[in-house]
């Protein structure tokens, strides 16, 4: 059915509104949206096959939320007019329209605190009502968590990688994780030449890898990368020493650069080569994710 809707021009949002399970399937309790939802899944399948762009050029290069918010508030006649229209929609029970409309006010810069407070209060109320009306748990949690963020600010759950998790990672996964954390723009600006490191793990099994910081990206290859520049430094260590470094780096006040330097000072890691400072240079670009980033507010 979804393929037919796509082939007749329906976008993901339109298909999600029109898609219905046959009665023979919808009647079974295990096909109800207690966890996910048909609407959610239809959009996911659409994006999997078609991508994010629905073909409408008006959606090809839209403004980001803050820029769009400022323009929408102005176009609607100011924040007071926007909130008034949203209040009418709320009183009529059209909570979907309330959250879409007031979202522009929440993201618009320069709104006086008292007016912004009224907009946020209405947004939280509408999100709460949508949460109460959601059958599936994920939508309910999204709506209610969004309402809380609007009023109280971001409140993500800080997480810290445990020893069990780190021990279970393969060496490839360790380097993949480091690569994701690299501050690419900063590294690209400051490091014009590639920085290559050769890794030799001695226990519990012999392993070798090459990491290269180039153009702001950290890439790795198992063994000796013959296409990489000559390594500026070679690191010799055990997997246990690597795990200890990663654990220390994951602490709230820890950093990979400091944890690595401490392991070198303690003799747990040996660094040889033309530039012993090369590892610290690379690790200095590793950042930590922010578990408290905002989602429904700027």
XYZ file of N, CA and C in Angstrom, residues 33-244:
636
model
N -0.511 0.174 18.321
C 0.706 0.970 18.494
C 1.057 1.225 19.935
N 1.275 0.158 20.686
C 1.607 0.345 22.098
C 3.028 0.858 22.281
N 3.902 0.477 21.366
C 5.279 0.974 21.462
C 5.558 1.967 20.338
N 5.484 1.505 19.114
C 5.622 2.407 17.984
C 4.243 2.789 17.476
N 4.169 3.223 16.230
C 2.880 3.541 15.638
C 2.978 3.343 14.139
N 1.847 3.047 13.514
C 1.827 2.888 12.062
C 2.278 4.180 11.394
N 1.785 5.314 11.898
C 2.153 6.611 11.328
C 3.663 6.817 11.353
N 4.259 6.532 12.486
C 5.704 6.708 12.649
C 6.462 5.799 11.691
N 6.027 4.533 11.617
C 6.729 3.555 10.805
C 6.597 3.846 9.316
N 5.447 4.323 8.891
C 5.249 4.668 7.484
C 6.230 5.759 7.063
N 6.396 6.770 7.922
C 7.340 7.845 7.600
C 8.770 7.317 7.530
N 9.102 6.374 8.423
C 10.446 5.807 8.429
C 10.711 5.014 7.156
N 9.733 4.228 6.727
C 9.898 3.446 5.498
C 9.987 4.377 4.291
N 9.177 5.423 4.287
C 9.233 6.402 3.196
C 10.635 7.000 3.097
N 11.185 7.424 4.239
C 12.509 8.038 4.215
C 13.578 7.037 3.796
N 13.390 5.786 4.203
C 14.356 4.749 3.822
C 14.450 4.615 2.301
N 13.328 4.707 1.619
C 13.312 4.477 0.185
C 13.437 5.765 -0.632
N 12.882 6.857 -0.125
C 12.826 8.105 -0.898
C 13.827 9.139 -0.397
N 14.115 9.126 0.908
C 14.981 10.154 1.485
C 14.160 11.235 2.163
N 14.838 12.246 2.687
C 14.145 13.282 3.452
C 13.375 14.239 2.553
N 13.786 14.411 1.300
C 13.176 15.415 0.417
C 11.945 14.839 -0.260
N 10.809 15.517 -0.112
C 9.553 15.013 -0.653
C 9.284 15.462 -2.080
N 10.215 16.176 -2.695
C 10.053 16.611 -4.078
C 9.498 18.010 -4.224
N 8.972 18.580 -3.155
C 8.443 19.937 -3.198
C 9.600 20.915 -3.007
N 9.907 21.742 -4.027
C 11.057 22.633 -3.887
C 10.930 23.637 -2.754
N 9.707 23.870 -2.262
C 9.544 24.761 -1.109
C 10.190 24.173 0.139
N 10.401 22.846 0.138
C 11.009 22.183 1.285
C 12.488 21.877 1.064
N 13.025 22.317 -0.057
C 14.396 21.959 -0.411
C 15.435 22.731 0.392
N 15.118 23.977 0.745
C 16.114 24.831 1.421
C 15.392 25.720 2.432
N 14.762 25.099 3.418
C 14.013 25.859 4.409
C 14.948 26.494 5.428
N 14.460 27.519 6.097
C 15.238 28.167 7.145
C 15.331 27.261 8.371
N 16.416 27.366 9.130
C 16.488 26.638 10.409
C 15.473 27.229 11.390
N 15.181 26.515 12.489
C 14.061 26.898 13.366
C 14.090 28.336 13.867
N 15.256 28.840 14.282
C 15.267 30.204 14.833
C 14.967 31.245 13.764
N 15.538 31.074 12.570
C 15.281 32.030 11.504
C 13.836 31.935 11.026
N 13.341 30.696 10.903
C 11.946 30.534 10.505
C 11.007 31.085 11.577
N 11.332 30.858 12.844
C 10.495 31.341 13.927
C 10.334 32.842 13.910
N 11.427 33.547 13.726
C 11.361 35.012 13.692
C 10.455 35.482 12.557
N 10.583 34.873 11.408
C 9.795 35.279 10.248
C 8.317 34.922 10.417
N 8.036 33.750 10.978
C 6.645 33.363 11.185
C 5.951 34.285 12.181
N 6.628 34.601 13.266
C 6.027 35.486 14.266
C 5.700 36.843 13.648
N 6.625 37.354 12.846
C 6.395 38.636 12.188
C 5.249 38.536 11.183
N 5.214 37.440 10.408
C 4.188 37.293 9.375
C 2.789 37.145 9.972
N 2.704 36.528 11.146
C 1.402 36.309 11.777
C 0.905 37.557 12.494
N 1.790 38.545 12.630
C 1.359 39.796 13.238
C 1.890 40.018 14.628
N 2.944 39.316 14.989
C 3.547 39.509 16.298
C 3.206 38.374 17.248
N 3.940 38.352 18.345
C 3.821 37.248 19.295
C 2.452 37.200 19.943
N 1.862 38.353 20.258
C 0.550 38.362 20.908
C -0.516 37.748 19.997
N -0.448 38.104 18.715
C -1.416 37.571 17.761
C -1.229 36.073 17.573
N 0.013 35.636 17.530
C 0.295 34.212 17.361
C -0.239 33.406 18.542
N 0.053 33.876 19.748
C -0.401 33.163 20.945
C -1.922 33.161 21.018
N -2.533 34.248 20.622
C -3.999 34.315 20.642
C -4.602 33.275 19.696
N -4.051 33.172 18.495
C -4.541 32.179 17.537
C -4.297 30.766 18.056
N -3.153 30.558 18.680
C -2.846 29.242 19.237
C -3.783 28.896 20.389
N -4.167 29.902 21.177
C -5.085 29.667 22.296
C -6.462 29.232 21.779
N -6.915 29.848 20.683
C -8.183 29.445 20.078
C -8.106 27.983 19.638
N -6.987 27.617 19.002
C -6.820 26.229 18.562
C -6.784 25.283 19.757
N -6.165 25.709 20.839
C -6.104 24.874 22.045
C -7.506 24.667 22.617
N -8.269 25.729 22.693
C -9.626 25.632 23.231
C -10.505 24.728 22.373
N -10.185 24.635 21.083
C -10.940 23.777 20.171
C -10.409 22.348 20.159
N -9.330 22.104 20.919
C -8.768 20.759 20.986
C -7.850 20.397 19.842
N -7.423 21.401 19.063
C -6.528 21.136 17.928
C -5.085 21.258 18.403
N -4.664 20.321 19.230
C -3.354 20.412 19.874
C -2.199 20.254 18.878
N -2.421 19.507 17.823
C -1.371 19.354 16.803
C -1.030 20.702 16.184
N -2.037 21.517 15.918
C -1.788 22.819 15.327
C -1.166 23.767 16.352
N -1.562 23.644 17.601
C -0.983 24.497 18.653
C 0.524 24.306 18.725
N 0.976 23.052 18.793
C 2.412 22.825 18.974
C 3.195 23.253 17.735
N 2.592 23.117 16.556
C 3.284 23.567 15.349
C 3.364 25.084 15.301
N 2.278 25.742 15.654
C 2.232 27.198 15.593
C 3.117 27.824 16.671
N 2.956 27.356 17.901
C 3.695 27.965 19.012
C 5.182 27.609 18.947
N 5.512 26.521 18.278
C 6.926 26.174 18.128
C 7.704 27.313 17.498
N 7.080 28.034 16.569
C 7.762 29.166 15.935
C 8.035 30.275 16.952
N 7.104 30.481 17.878
C 7.312 31.499 18.909
C 8.408 31.084 19.876
N 8.446 29.795 20.217
C 9.462 29.305 21.151
C 10.865 29.481 20.570
N 11.002 29.283 19.258
C 12.314 29.369 18.632
C 12.675 30.779 18.163
N 11.701 31.670 18.105
C 11.980 33.013 17.611
C 12.858 33.774 18.594
N 13.953 34.390 18.120
C 14.814 35.165 19.027
C 14.211 36.521 19.338
N 14.607 37.069 20.482
C 14.237 38.434 20.815
C 12.836 38.620 21.364
N 12.142 37.540 21.705
C 10.803 37.676 22.287
C 10.934 38.061 23.764
N 10.244 39.120 24.227
C 10.312 39.491 25.647
C 9.961 38.307 26.543
N 10.562 38.275 27.721
C 10.420 37.124 28.615
C 8.966 36.819 28.957
N 8.168 37.869 29.236
C 6.783 37.607 29.628
C 5.990 36.987 28.482
N 6.208 37.478 27.257
C 5.498 36.929 26.110
C 6.010 35.527 25.782
N 7.316 35.344 25.871
C 7.886 34.023 25.622
C 7.373 33.021 26.648
N 7.218 33.479 27.886
C 6.707 32.606 28.936
C 5.292 32.137 28.646
N 4.445 33.025 28.133
C 3.075 32.650 27.790
C 3.058 31.635 26.656
N 3.918 31.860 25.678
C 3.995 30.936 24.547
C 4.467 29.555 25.009
N 5.475 29.537 25.866
C 6.002 28.253 26.350
C 4.968 27.516 27.198
N 4.227 28.260 28.004
C 3.206 27.636 28.837
C 2.143 26.967 27.982
N 1.725 27.662 26.924
C 0.723 27.098 26.028
C 1.290 25.897 25.271
N 2.538 25.984 24.861
C 3.181 24.865 24.172
C 3.238 23.638 25.085
N 3.622 23.853 26.332
C 3.708 22.740 27.284
C 2.336 22.112 27.527
N 1.312 22.940 27.621
C -0.037 22.422 27.844
C -0.489 21.567 26.660
N -0.216 22.043 25.439
C -0.632 21.295 24.251
C 0.152 19.990 24.124
N 1.446 20.032 24.378
C 2.255 18.815 24.331
C 1.778 17.803 25.372
N 1.412 18.301 26.534
C 0.918 17.418 27.587
C -0.375 16.733 27.160
N -1.266 17.471 26.544
C -2.525 16.883 26.085
C -2.275 15.836 24.999
N -1.330 16.122 24.107
C -0.985 15.133 23.084
C -0.387 13.884 23.728
N 0.405 14.079 24.767
C 0.980 12.941 25.475
C -0.088 12.095 26.135
N -1.041 12.733 26.771
C -2.128 12.002 27.429
C -2.968 11.222 26.413
N -3.042 11.740 25.197
C -3.859 11.090 24.188
C -3.119 10.082 23.331
N -1.816 9.940 23.536
C -1.031 9.024 22.704
C -1.185 7.592 23.192
N -1.468 6.695 22.262
C -1.623 5.286 22.628
C -0.279 4.625 22.855
N 0.718 4.963 22.017
C 2.012 4.283 22.147
C 2.954 5.038 23.071
N 3.775 4.268 23.754
C 4.619 4.822 24.802
C 5.675 5.791 24.316
N 6.236 5.550 23.128
C 7.305 6.437 22.657
C 6.764 7.835 22.363
N 5.605 7.906 21.700
C 5.028 9.223 21.431
C 4.670 9.915 22.735
N 4.090 9.173 23.649
C 3.728 9.759 24.949
C 4.958 10.348 25.630
N 6.044 9.594 25.631
C 7.268 10.064 26.280
C 7.845 11.285 25.574
N 7.807 11.280 24.243
C 8.309 12.439 23.496
C 7.507 13.690 23.856
N 6.189 13.579 23.826
C 5.341 14.739 24.114
C 5.550 15.256 25.539
N 5.536 14.359 26.511
C 5.634 14.793 27.905
C 7.042 15.296 28.235
N 8.067 14.659 27.654
C 9.434 15.144 27.870
C 9.620 16.507 27.220
N 9.019 16.685 26.045
C 9.084 17.993 25.387
C 8.415 19.072 26.221
N 7.261 18.748 26.818
C 6.576 19.721 27.673
C 7.448 20.114 28.857
N 8.135 19.148 29.430
C 9.003 19.438 30.577
C 10.177 20.316 30.163
N 10.745 20.040 28.972
C 11.883 20.851 28.528
C 11.474 22.290 28.262
N 10.293 22.477 27.690
C 9.828 23.832 27.398
C 9.788 24.668 28.670
N 9.330 24.066 29.767
C 9.170 24.812 31.016
C 10.426 24.821 31.873
N 11.152 23.708 31.901
C 12.277 23.565 32.845
C 13.650 23.561 32.196
N 13.703 23.519 30.866
C 14.991 23.446 30.187
C 15.411 22.006 29.962
N 16.463 21.804 29.164
C 16.926 20.446 28.858
C 17.298 19.698 30.128
N 16.993 18.423 30.143
C 17.325 17.607 31.314
C 17.645 16.189 30.925
N 18.563 16.033 29.982
C 18.972 14.702 29.558
C 19.612 13.928 30.699
N 19.658 12.629 30.557
C 20.255 11.773 31.582
C 21.734 11.593 31.296
N 22.613 12.128 32.147
C 24.042 11.939 31.913
C 24.384 10.462 31.974
N 25.222 10.022 31.065
C 25.636 8.630 31.052
C 27.160 8.549 31.046
N 27.658 7.488 31.591
C 29.095 7.291 31.640
C 29.396 5.859 31.228
N 30.300 5.721 30.292
C 30.630 4.386 29.812
C 31.257 3.571 30.937
N 30.706 2.385 31.173
C 31.232 1.508 32.206
C 32.306 0.582 31.672
N 33.000 -0.060 32.594
C 34.093 -0.952 32.205
C 33.580 -2.100 31.352
N 32.417 -2.649 31.709
C 31.871 -3.769 30.941
C 31.648 -3.377 29.486
N 31.096 -2.178 29.279
C 30.843 -1.718 27.916
C 32.152 -1.533 27.154
N 33.112 -0.860 27.773
C 34.373 -0.583 27.100
C 35.128 -1.873 26.788
N 35.100 -2.829 27.704
C 35.784 -4.102 27.466
C 35.156 -4.871 26.307
N 33.858 -4.666 26.096
C 33.172 -5.418 25.046
C 33.391 -4.824 23.660
N 33.950 -3.615 23.582
C 34.174 -2.976 22.291
C 35.368 -3.601 21.579
N 35.219 -3.819 20.298
C 36.377 -4.226 19.504
C 37.275 -3.014 19.294
N 38.486 -3.262 18.829
C 39.399 -2.145 18.583
C 38.836 -1.236 17.494
N 38.214 -1.811 16.472
C 37.572 -1.008 15.431
C 36.502 -0.095 16.026
N 35.714 -0.633 16.950
C 34.643 0.158 17.562
C 35.200 1.275 18.428
N 36.327 1.023 19.086
C 36.976 2.081 19.870
C 37.365 3.238 18.963
N 37.997 2.915 17.839
C 38.441 3.973 16.930
C 37.247 4.646 16.238
N 36.193 3.882 15.952
C 34.988 4.493 15.395
C 34.405 5.523 16.362
N 34.402 5.182 17.650
C 33.861 6.084 18.668
C 34.707 7.351 18.770
N 36.022 7.194 18.742
C 36.905 8.363 18.788
C 36.707 9.234 17.558
N 36.532 8.596 16.401
C 36.358 9.352 15.165
C 35.106 10.217 15.220
N 34.035 9.684 15.815
C 32.790 10.439 15.931
C 32.937 11.647 16.846
N 33.885 11.583 17.772
C 34.031 12.648 18.770
C 35.025 13.726 18.355
N 35.671 13.561 17.214
C 36.666 14.541 16.779
C 35.992 15.861 16.408
N 36.553 16.967 16.880
C 36.102 18.295 16.463
C 36.702 18.551 15.081
N 35.981 18.117 14.056
C 36.504 18.160 12.699
C 36.885 19.537 12.197
N 36.009 20.561 12.337
C 36.370 21.888 11.838
C 37.641 22.440 12.487
N 37.765 22.263 13.800
C 38.955 22.767 14.488
C 40.204 22.017 14.031
N 40.100 20.690 13.937
C 41.245 19.899 13.505
C 41.657 20.260 12.084
N 40.684 20.485 11.215
C 40.990 20.820 9.825
C 41.688 22.171 9.720
N 41.280 23.116 10.570
C 41.911 24.441 10.544
C 43.342 24.391 11.049
N 43.577 23.633 12.104
C 44.870 23.688 12.792
C 45.893 22.678 12.280
N 45.418 21.542 11.740
C 46.338 20.504 11.290
C 46.286 20.396 9.772
N 47.169 21.129 9.117
C 47.194 21.127 7.657
C 47.793 19.843 7.098
N 48.649 19.212 7.862
C 49.278 17.972 7.421
C 48.693 16.795 8.202
N 48.609 15.610 7.590
C 48.079 14.446 8.293
C 48.913 14.082 9.516
N 48.245 13.567 10.540
C 48.922 13.082 11.737
C 48.612 11.587 11.845
N 49.628 10.748 11.639
C 49.441 9.300 11.631
C 50.034 8.681 12.892
N 49.288 7.757 13.480
C 49.746 7.026 14.663
C 49.685 5.528 14.367
N 50.727 4.836 14.772
C 50.737 3.381 14.675
C 50.472 2.798 16.058
N 49.516 1.890 16.153
C 49.129 1.279 17.416
C 49.569 -0.184 17.441
N 50.188 -0.579 18.550
C 50.556 -1.985 18.758
C 50.019 -2.427 20.113
N 49.021 -3.300 20.103
C 48.496 -3.868 21.340
C 49.142 -5.235 21.552
N 49.686 -5.446 22.733
C 50.466 -6.655 23.000
C 49.681 -7.742 23.723
N 48.673 -7.359 24.492
C 47.869 -8.324 25.246
C 46.404 -7.868 25.241
N 45.472 -8.790 25.341
C 45.605 -10.246 25.469
C 45.943 -10.926 24.154
N 45.879 -10.170 23.048
C 46.314 -10.710 21.768
C 47.020 -9.610 20.993
N 47.892 -10.026 20.102
C 48.633 -9.065 19.292
C 47.681 -8.410 18.282
N 47.630 -7.095 18.308
C 46.823 -6.348 17.352
C 47.571 -5.097 16.926
N 47.356 -4.700 15.688
C 47.980 -3.480 15.183
C 46.940 -2.686 14.406
N 47.102 -1.387 14.422
C 46.187 -0.520 13.687
C 46.894 0.795 13.390
N 46.395 1.486 12.381
C 46.915 2.801 12.027
C 45.760 3.794 12.042
N 45.946 4.887 12.765
C 44.956 5.972 12.724
C 45.599 7.185 12.078
N 44.819 7.881 11.268
C 45.328 9.067 10.581
C 44.311 10.186 10.704
N 44.752 11.313 11.240
C 43.921 12.511 11.305
C 44.223 13.332 10.063
N 43.234 13.436 9.187
C 43.437 14.135 7.914
C 42.167 14.882 7.542
N 42.306 16.154 7.193
C 41.156 16.974 6.786
C 40.040 16.970 7.830
N 40.422 16.941 9.081
C 39.456 17.010 10.162
C 38.768 15.705 10.481
N 39.174 14.607 9.845
C 38.551 13.305 10.088
C 39.599 12.312 10.566
N 39.222 11.493 11.545
C 40.105 10.446 12.051
C 39.687 9.130 11.406
N 40.583 8.584 10.584
C 40.296 7.314 9.925
C 41.244 6.262 10.466
N 40.812 5.008 10.416
C 41.669 3.950 10.953
C 41.624 2.729 10.046
N 42.666 1.944 10.115
C 42.768 0.724 9.332
C 43.508 -0.303 10.170
N 42.994 -1.527 10.163
C 43.667 -2.591 10.906
C 45.030 -2.870 10.277
N 46.014 -3.099 11.115
C 47.359 -3.388 10.636
C 48.106 -2.121 10.278
N 49.022 -2.236 9.346
C 49.843 -1.103 8.907
C 49.244 -0.548 7.625
N 48.848 0.718 7.652
C 48.263 1.370 6.487
C 49.392 1.843 5.577
N 49.609 1.143 4.481
C 50.737 1.480 3.595
C 50.482 2.779 2.849
N 49.214 3.211 2.799
C 48.899 4.459 2.109
C 48.984 5.671 3.027
N 49.074 5.420 4.341
C 49.160 6.519 5.296
C 50.563 7.104 5.300
N 50.695 8.364 5.714
C 52.027 8.935 5.863
C 52.829 8.136 6.898
N 54.110 8.358 6.904
C 54.947 7.705 7.919
C 54.432 8.119 9.299
N 54.186 7.153 10.190
C 53.655 7.510 11.515
C 54.590 8.457 12.265
N 54.012 9.514 12.821
C 54.802 10.422 13.648
C 55.137 9.785 14.986
N 54.292 8.817 15.402
C 54.524 8.164 16.686
C 53.946 6.757 16.646
N 54.561 5.878 17.452
C 54.075 4.518 17.609
C 53.721 4.296 19.065
N 52.517 3.764 19.312
C 52.043 3.535 20.669
C 52.042 2.032 20.937
N 52.673 1.640 22.016
C 52.696 0.240 22.429
C 52.020 0.139 23.787
N 50.992 -0.729 23.869
C 50.191 -0.806 25.079
C 49.405 -2.110 25.091
N 48.816 -2.406 26.247
C 47.907 -3.545 26.360
C 46.466 -3.061 26.213
N 45.573 -3.994 25.952
C 44.169 -3.602 25.866
C 43.668 -3.118 27.218
N 44.186 -3.692 28.294
C 43.788 -3.250 29.625
C 44.179 -1.793 29.859
N 45.368 -1.413 29.392
C 45.803 -0.017 29.536
C 44.903 0.907 28.726
N 44.525 0.468 27.525
C 43.627 1.276 26.696
C 42.277 1.445 27.381
N 41.762 0.350 27.968
C 40.476 0.426 28.663
C 40.531 1.417 29.822
N 41.630 1.402 30.582
C 41.770 2.315 31.717
C 41.787 3.766 31.249
